[in-house]
Backbone as a ProteinNet text record, in pm:
[ID]
protein_1_A
[PRIMARY]
XXXXXXXXXXXXXXXXXXXXXXXXXXXXXXXXXXXXXXXXXXXXXXXXXXXXXXXXXXXXXXXXXXXXXXXXXXXXXXXXXXXXXXXXXXXXXXXXXXXXXXXXXXXXXXXXXXXXXXXXXXXXXXXXXXXXXXXXXXXXXXXXXXXXXXXXXXXXXXXXXX
[TERTIARY]
84	0	88.3	51.4	130.7	115.6	214.5	208.6	99.2	33.6	-59.9	19.4	-26.9	47	-45.6	3.6	-62.9	43.4	7.2	99.3	58.1	156.9	134.1	175	79.7	107.2	59.8	100.4	53.5	21.2	-105.5	-148.5	-267.4	-276.4	-389.9	-472.4	-602.2	-692.3	-704.5	-651.3	-647	-786.9	-883.7	-1020.3	-1082.1	-1060.4	-1113.5	-1047.5	-916	-845.8	-900.8	-927.4	-982.9	-1122.3	-1203.8	-1336.9	-1327.8	-1232.8	-1215.1	-1173.3	-1083.7	-1039.9	-1158.1	-1240	-1356.6	-1456.8	-1480.4	-1572.1	-1517.8	-1387.8	-1326.8	-1336	-1313.6	-1323.2	-1465.1	-1567.1	-1705.6	-1735.3	-1689	-1715.6	-1645.1	-1521	-1445.6	-1513.8	-1565.2	-1634.7	-1763.5	-1831	-1961.6	-1956.4	-1852.2	-1850.2	-1829.3	-1904.2	-1901.6	-1765.9	-1703.5	-1576	-1460.4	-1480.6	-1377	-1404.3	-1511	-1542.2	-1439	-1384.1	-1294.5	-1153.1	-1115.5	-978.8	-897.6	-953.9	-882.1	-851.2	-935.2	-911.5	-944.9	-854.2	-881.3	-809.1	-862.6	-805.4	-799.7	-681.9	-672.1	-553.9	-559.4	-448	-342.8	-217.6	-105.6	-8.8	-31	46.7	5.2	100.3	71.8	45.7	55.9	36.3	-95.7	-144.2	-263.5	-214.5	-262.5	-218.2	-332.5	-306.7	-403.8	-355.4	-447	-410.9	-510.8	-461.2	-547.3	-464.2	-532.4	-463.4	-382.8	-418.9	-343.3	-305.9	-210.1	-164.2	-274.8	-353.9	-462.8	-568.8	-601.3	-703.5	-657	-530	-482.1	-478.2	-452.9	-459.8	-603.4	-698.9	-840.6	-882	-829	-856.7	-798.9	-681.2	-620.5	-709.9	-768	-858.4	-980.9	-1033.8	-1148.8	-1109.4	-992.8	-947.3	-925.3	-863.4	-839.5	-970.3	-1071.3	-1200.4	-1262.6	-1248.8	-1304.1	-1226.7	-1095	-1014.4	-1057.8	-1079.1	-1120.9	-1256.9	-1350.4	-1482.8	-1474.9	-1375.1	-1359.8	-1276.9	-1237.3	-1164.4	-1015	-960.6	-816	-758.1	-666.4	-607.7	-510.5	-499.4	-412	-264.6	-233.1	-94.9	-43.3	-134.4	-91.6	-78.4	-103.6	-84.2	49.9	120.6	249.3	236.1	178.4	151.2	274.7	310.1	422.2	377	469.8	438.6	384	299.3	251.4	368.6	370.9	475	412.3	475.7	423.2	465.7	372.5	400.8	330.1	404.1	341.5	252.9	125.6	32.1	-49.3	-17.8	-96.8	-7.6	-71.3	-1.5	-44.8	49.3	21.2	69.5	3	48.2	43	153.5	155.4	143.6	59	36.6	65.4	154.7	183.5	112.2	85	23.5	131.7	142	243.6	192.6	266.1	235.4	356.5	335.7	446.4	504.2	570.5	634.4	783.6	838.6	981.7	1064.9	1194.6	1281.4	1286.8	1292.2	1297.7	1174.4	1056.8	932.4	922.5	966.6	961.3	1048.9	1166.7	1255.1	1193.2	1126.4	1062.4	948.9	868.7	757.6	813.2	918.9	982.8	1032.2	1096.2	1147.6	1032	924.5	806.8	749.5	740.2	687	779.5	911.1	1007.3	999.7	986.9	990.7	860.6	744.6	619	518.2	533.8	437.6	468.9	373.4	401.3	524.6	597	726.3	716	600.1	588.3	575.9	560.3	537.7	671.2	683.2	803.1	761.9	851.2	820.8	944.4	919.1	1030.4	989.2	1085.5	1061	1070.5	968.3	968.4	940.2	1045.4	1028.2	963	844.6	775.4	658.5	667	566.7	633.1	558.6	609.9	522.7	584	510.9	525.5	412.7	412.2	352.8	423.1	374.3	387.5	302.8	303.4	221.3	241.7	159.1	19.6	11.6	-114.1	-183.9	-307.8	-385.4	-417.5	-433.6	-460.4	-343.2	-220.1	-101.8	-98.7	-141	-146	-249.9	-364.1	-468.1	-416.6	-345.3	-293.2	-183.9	-108.6	-6.7	-74.3	-184.4	-259.5	-308.9	-362.5	-410.2	-295.2	-178.3	-60.6	-21.8	-18.9	20.4	-83.9	-211.9	-316.3	-305.6	-266.1	-254.8	-124.9	-26.1	104.1	93.9	172.6	171.9	280.6	247.6	342	303.4	400.7	371.5	338	294.2	249	109.3	31.2	-102.6	-86.8	-133.8	-114.8	-245.6	-238	-347.4	-295.5	-385.9	-347.7	-421.3	-345.7	-405.5	-349.5	-411.6	-366.7	-358.3	-458.8	-459.5	-483	-387.9	-398.5	-382.1
-118	0	124.1	223.6	346.8	433.2	517.5	609.9	712.7	747.6	860.2	983.2	1101.4	1222.6	1343.3	1449.9	1580.2	1687.5	1808.8	1921.7	2015.4	2069.1	2171.1	2303.4	2396.4	2526.1	2638.3	2758.9	2877.1	2982.7	2994.2	3088.8	3170.1	3293.9	3379.8	3394.7	3369.6	3387.1	3536.5	3579.5	3722.3	3783.8	3707.6	3760.6	3782.8	3688.9	3705.7	3824.7	3841.2	3956.5	4086.6	4087.3	4205.3	4237.1	4132.7	4152.8	4209.1	4158.7	4207.7	4354.9	4392.2	4532	4621	4575.2	4654.9	4670.7	4563.2	4571.5	4665.5	4658.6	4746.9	4892.9	4916.5	5052.7	5107.5	5025.5	5069.7	5102.2	5014.9	5039.6	5166.4	5186.7	5306.4	5432.1	5425.3	5540.9	5573.4	5472.2	5493.4	5521.2	5475.9	5489	5632.8	5670.4	5807.4	5843.2	5748.8	5779.9	5797.9	5765.6	5787.5	5911.4	5984.1	6105	6213.7	6275	6388.4	6354.2	6226.1	6191.5	6139.8	6147.2	6105.3	5956.4	5875.7	5731.3	5666.5	5577.7	5506.4	5371.9	5281.2	5148.1	5129.2	5096.1	5078.3	4988.7	4932.2	4854	4950.1	4919.9	4996.8	4895.4	4858.2	4750.6	4618	4545	4416.9	4432.4	4553.3	4577.3	4650.4	4641.2	4714.3	4835.1	4954.4	5077.4	5135.3	5155.7	5217.1	5356.9	5454.1	5592.1	5650.7	5740.1	5817.2	5932.5	6028.3	6148.8	6126	6025.6	5998.2	5850.2	5820.6	5682.4	5593	5645	5565.5	5532.8	5629.7	5608.3	5505	5510.5	5414.5	5273.3	5262.2	5130.7	5080.6	5172.2	5134.9	5086.1	5151.3	5107.5	4966.9	4941.5	4808.8	4703.3	4735.5	4641.5	4610.9	4713.2	4692.7	4597.2	4621.8	4536.7	4393.2	4377.3	4242.4	4167.9	4237.6	4170.2	4125.7	4206.9	4169.2	4051.4	4048.5	3936.3	3806.3	3811.3	3691.3	3643.2	3736.8	3697.8	3634.8	3673.7	3619.1	3490.5	3443.2	3316.4	3328.8	3448.3	3468.8	3483.6	3396.4	3401.3	3519.4	3572.9	3688.3	3650.7	3521.4	3478.1	3509.1	3523.7	3550.7	3699.7	3784.6	3928.5	3968.9	4055.9	4105.6	4256.9	4297.5	4439.4	4507	4621.3	4699.1	4788.3	4865.6	4960.5	5089.1	5163.7	5292.1	5389.1	5461.1	5561.7	5689.6	5802.4	5932.5	5960.4	6014.1	6053.4	6186.5	6294.8	6426.2	6448.2	6480.8	6506.3	6383.2	6268.6	6149.7	6033.5	5933.7	5811.2	5700.1	5609.8	5501.2	5368.4	5260.7	5124.6	5049.7	4982.4	4898.2	4753.1	4678.1	4536.9	4453.8	4358.1	4264.3	4132.6	4058.3	3926.3	3820.7	3728.4	3623.3	3509.2	3480.9	3367.1	3276.5	3148.4	3054.2	3033.2	2921.3	2887.4	2916.5	3004.3	3034.1	2915.9	2917.3	2803.4	2770.6	2874.2	2851.8	2774.1	2821.8	2756.8	2616.3	2600.4	2468.8	2368.5	2412.6	2323.3	2287.4	2385.8	2361.5	2259.9	2274.8	2181.5	2042.1	2037.9	1911.5	1838.2	1910.6	1851.8	1802.5	1882.4	1842.7	1710.9	1698.2	1576.2	1458.1	1479.4	1371.6	1325.2	1421.3	1387.1	1329.9	1384.6	1350.8	1275.3	1276	1206.3	1056.1	973.7	830	804.2	695.6	669.4	647.8	607	581.1	710	823.6	950.8	1013.7	1051.6	1118.6	1256.8	1355.8	1490.1	1547	1629.4	1694.2	1834.9	1925.9	2065.6	2078.7	2143	2166.9	2314.7	2394.5	2538.4	2600.7	2658.1	2723.1	2638.9	2505.6	2415.2	2284.4	2200.8	2071.1	1960	1850.6	1732.5	1628	1578.3	1477.8	1350.3	1237.2	1112.6	996.7	896.3	777	669.5	543.7	436.3	436.5	484.6	480	616.9	618.7	743.4	786	690.1	722.3	798.4	756.4	827.8	971.1	989.1	1124.5	1209.2	1148.8	1221.6	1264.1	1174.8	1210.5	1317.3	1317.7	1421.3	1557	1559.4	1684.7	1735.1	1644.8	1684.3	1738.4	1676.2	1721.8	1863.1	1888.3	2020.5	2127	2089.8	2185.9	2224	2129.3	2154.2	2223	2222.1	2282	2433.9	2496.8	2643	2698.4	2710.3	2761.1	2904.1	2982.6	3121.5	3139.9	3031.7	3039.4	2980.5	3036	2982.1	2866	2747.3	2629.9	2583.8	2540.9	2473.7	2341.1	2243.5	2109.6	2081.4	2061.9	2047.2	1922.2	1888	1777.7	1643.7	1612.4	1481.7	1373.8	1282.3	1173.8	1040.9
0	0	0	-78	-89.5	35.8	55.9	169.6	149.8	259.2	259.6	301.8	260	297.4	300.9	362.9	357.7	365.9	326.6	331.3	443.7	513.9	615.8	553.3	541.5	479.7	571.9	538.2	610.4	505.8	473.4	370	420.9	372.9	405.1	277.9	288.5	174.8	146.3	31.2	-3.8	-11.4	-61.4	-72.4	65.2	157.1	292.8	361.7	341.7	399.8	341	211.2	145.2	199.8	219.6	277.4	418.7	498.1	635.3	634.9	544	534	495.5	399.9	359.4	473.2	549.1	662.8	770.1	795.9	895.9	849.5	720.2	666.4	686.1	658.3	675.9	821.6	913.6	1054.7	1102.8	1060.7	1100.8	1047.2	924.1	865.8	940.9	995.5	1057.4	1206.6	1276.5	1421.3	1465.1	1567.4	1618.1	1678.8	1749.1	1815	1716.7	1588	1487.8	1401.7	1430.2	1353	1383.6	1279.4	1296	1341.2	1342.1	1381.3	1262.3	1142.9	1022.3	1019.7	1081.4	1087	953.5	907.2	782.5	781.3	700	677.7	527.4	473.9	328.8	293.1	172.1	120.1	68.4	95	42.5	-17.1	-141.8	-202.3	-141.4	-85.3	-21	128.4	180.4	323.6	346.6	470.6	511.1	590.8	555.9	620.7	703.6	833.7	924.5	958.7	956.9	988.8	1087.6	1174.5	1264.5	1320.2	1385.5	1432.8	1560.1	1642	1764.7	1770.9	1855.2	1869.2	1924.6	2020	2078.7	1973.8	1890.3	1786.4	1684.5	1644	1544.1	1604.1	1734.6	1800.7	1806	1823.5	1822.5	1683	1578.1	1440.6	1419.6	1476.1	1466.8	1532.8	1647.8	1715.4	1629.5	1561.9	1472.8	1360.3	1298.6	1189.3	1238.1	1355.6	1409	1432.4	1483.2	1506.4	1374.6	1271	1139.7	1080.2	1100.8	1050.7	1117.9	1249.1	1322.7	1272	1249.7	1199.5	1061.7	981.2	846.4	847.2	966.2	974.8	954	966.4	952.7	1092.9	1127.9	1261.4	1273.2	1393.5	1415	1405.8	1409.4	1392.7	1252.7	1157	1019.4	990.6	1091.7	1075.5	1134.9	1064.7	1111.5	1129.4	1244.5	1269.5	1327.2	1268.8	1320.3	1434.8	1487.4	1593.9	1532.6	1606	1555.9	1539.7	1428.5	1407.9	1355.4	1388.7	1346.7	1203.2	1126	988.3	966.3	980.8	971.8	1092.6	1068.4	1178.7	1216.9	1157.7	1186.7	1230.1	1291	1329.2	1234.9	1204.9	1112	1169.5	1126.1	1153.5	1020.4	986.6	867.2	910.6	840.9	873.7	749.2	764.2	656.6	683.2	577.7	591.8	573.1	667.1	659.8	572.8	466.1	380.3	375.1	390.7	388.4	527.5	545	671.6	655.2	739.1	727.6	777.8	747.4	777.1	926.2	1011.5	1156.1	1203.7	1164.1	1205.1	1145.8	1020.9	956.5	1031.6	1075	1151.1	1286	1348.5	1478.5	1463.5	1357.2	1331.5	1300.8	1219.6	1184.2	1309.2	1399.3	1523.7	1610.8	1618	1695.8	1643.7	1511.1	1450.4	1479.8	1466	1493.9	1638.4	1731.8	1874.5	1928.1	1883.8	1950.4	1864.9	1733.1	1647.7	1648.3	1603.2	1592.5	1505.2	1532.5	1467.8	1316.4	1266.1	1122.4	1040.8	1108.3	1038.6	1000.2	873.4	821.9	772.2	790.5	739.5	672.1	569.9	501.4	460.4	464.4	428.9	277.4	217.9	73.4	50.6	46.4	27.2	148.8	131	243.2	295	275.8	331.5	372.5	442.8	487.2	431.7	389.3	346.4	455	504.2	610.5	551.8	569	509.9	608	585.8	668.5	598.1	636.3	580.3	643	766.8	840.3	839	792.4	795.1	937.9	1027.8	1168.2	1229.3	1193.6	1242.8	1189.1	1063.5	1006.3	1079.6	1111.4	1185	1322.5	1390.5	1522.5	1511	1400.2	1377.2	1356.1	1282.4	1263.2	1397.9	1480	1613.8	1698.1	1687.9	1761.7	1719.6	1588.5	1538.2	1572.4	1570.4	1608	1754.4	1838.9	1981.5	2020.9	1933	1964.5	1963.5	2049.4	2057.6	1965.3	1837.6	1738.2	1701.5	1657.4	1624	1475.8	1410.1	1271.1	1260.4	1167.8	1143	1044.2	1082.4	998.5	935.7	810.2	744.3	692.3	679.7	636.7	506.2	396.8	263.6	194.8	81.9	-4.5	67.8	148.3	216	111.7	100.3	0.4	67.2
[MASK]
++++++++++++++++++++++++++++++++++++++++++++++++++++++++++++++++++++++++++++++++++++++++++++++++++++++++++++++++++++++++++++++++++++++++++++++++++++++++++++++++++

């Protein structure tokens, strides 16, 4: 019998992120506490740019965006929010979306699988994702449960189960 396998990836659905940004923009435009503070949420290339007149207001805009991301099923682990910085008369926060598993995280996941997963499970790093394989589908299921329960600083998805 051939080996079964699945891929461990970390990707953000661009359409869901776009929907979350649009919802956050609508809420910021309508909320009374954001009137007259120049608060805005918009795409700036591949990053999301938040603006407001004070540091507290721009942090409040960030909270609105984070709540919309969570409602759209995007985990906050996939957001790379910078610190608020002054730009002229306004404060800004730039947020990047993390796509792919970096080498450090991939090695950590690989070690976790080697140490704690069933012995028949093998994993290998392939670029910015991991391929996990085993003869037993039950072992693969328990490996997925192990990775879901692990406290990793990357958002993981499990795809291509064969």
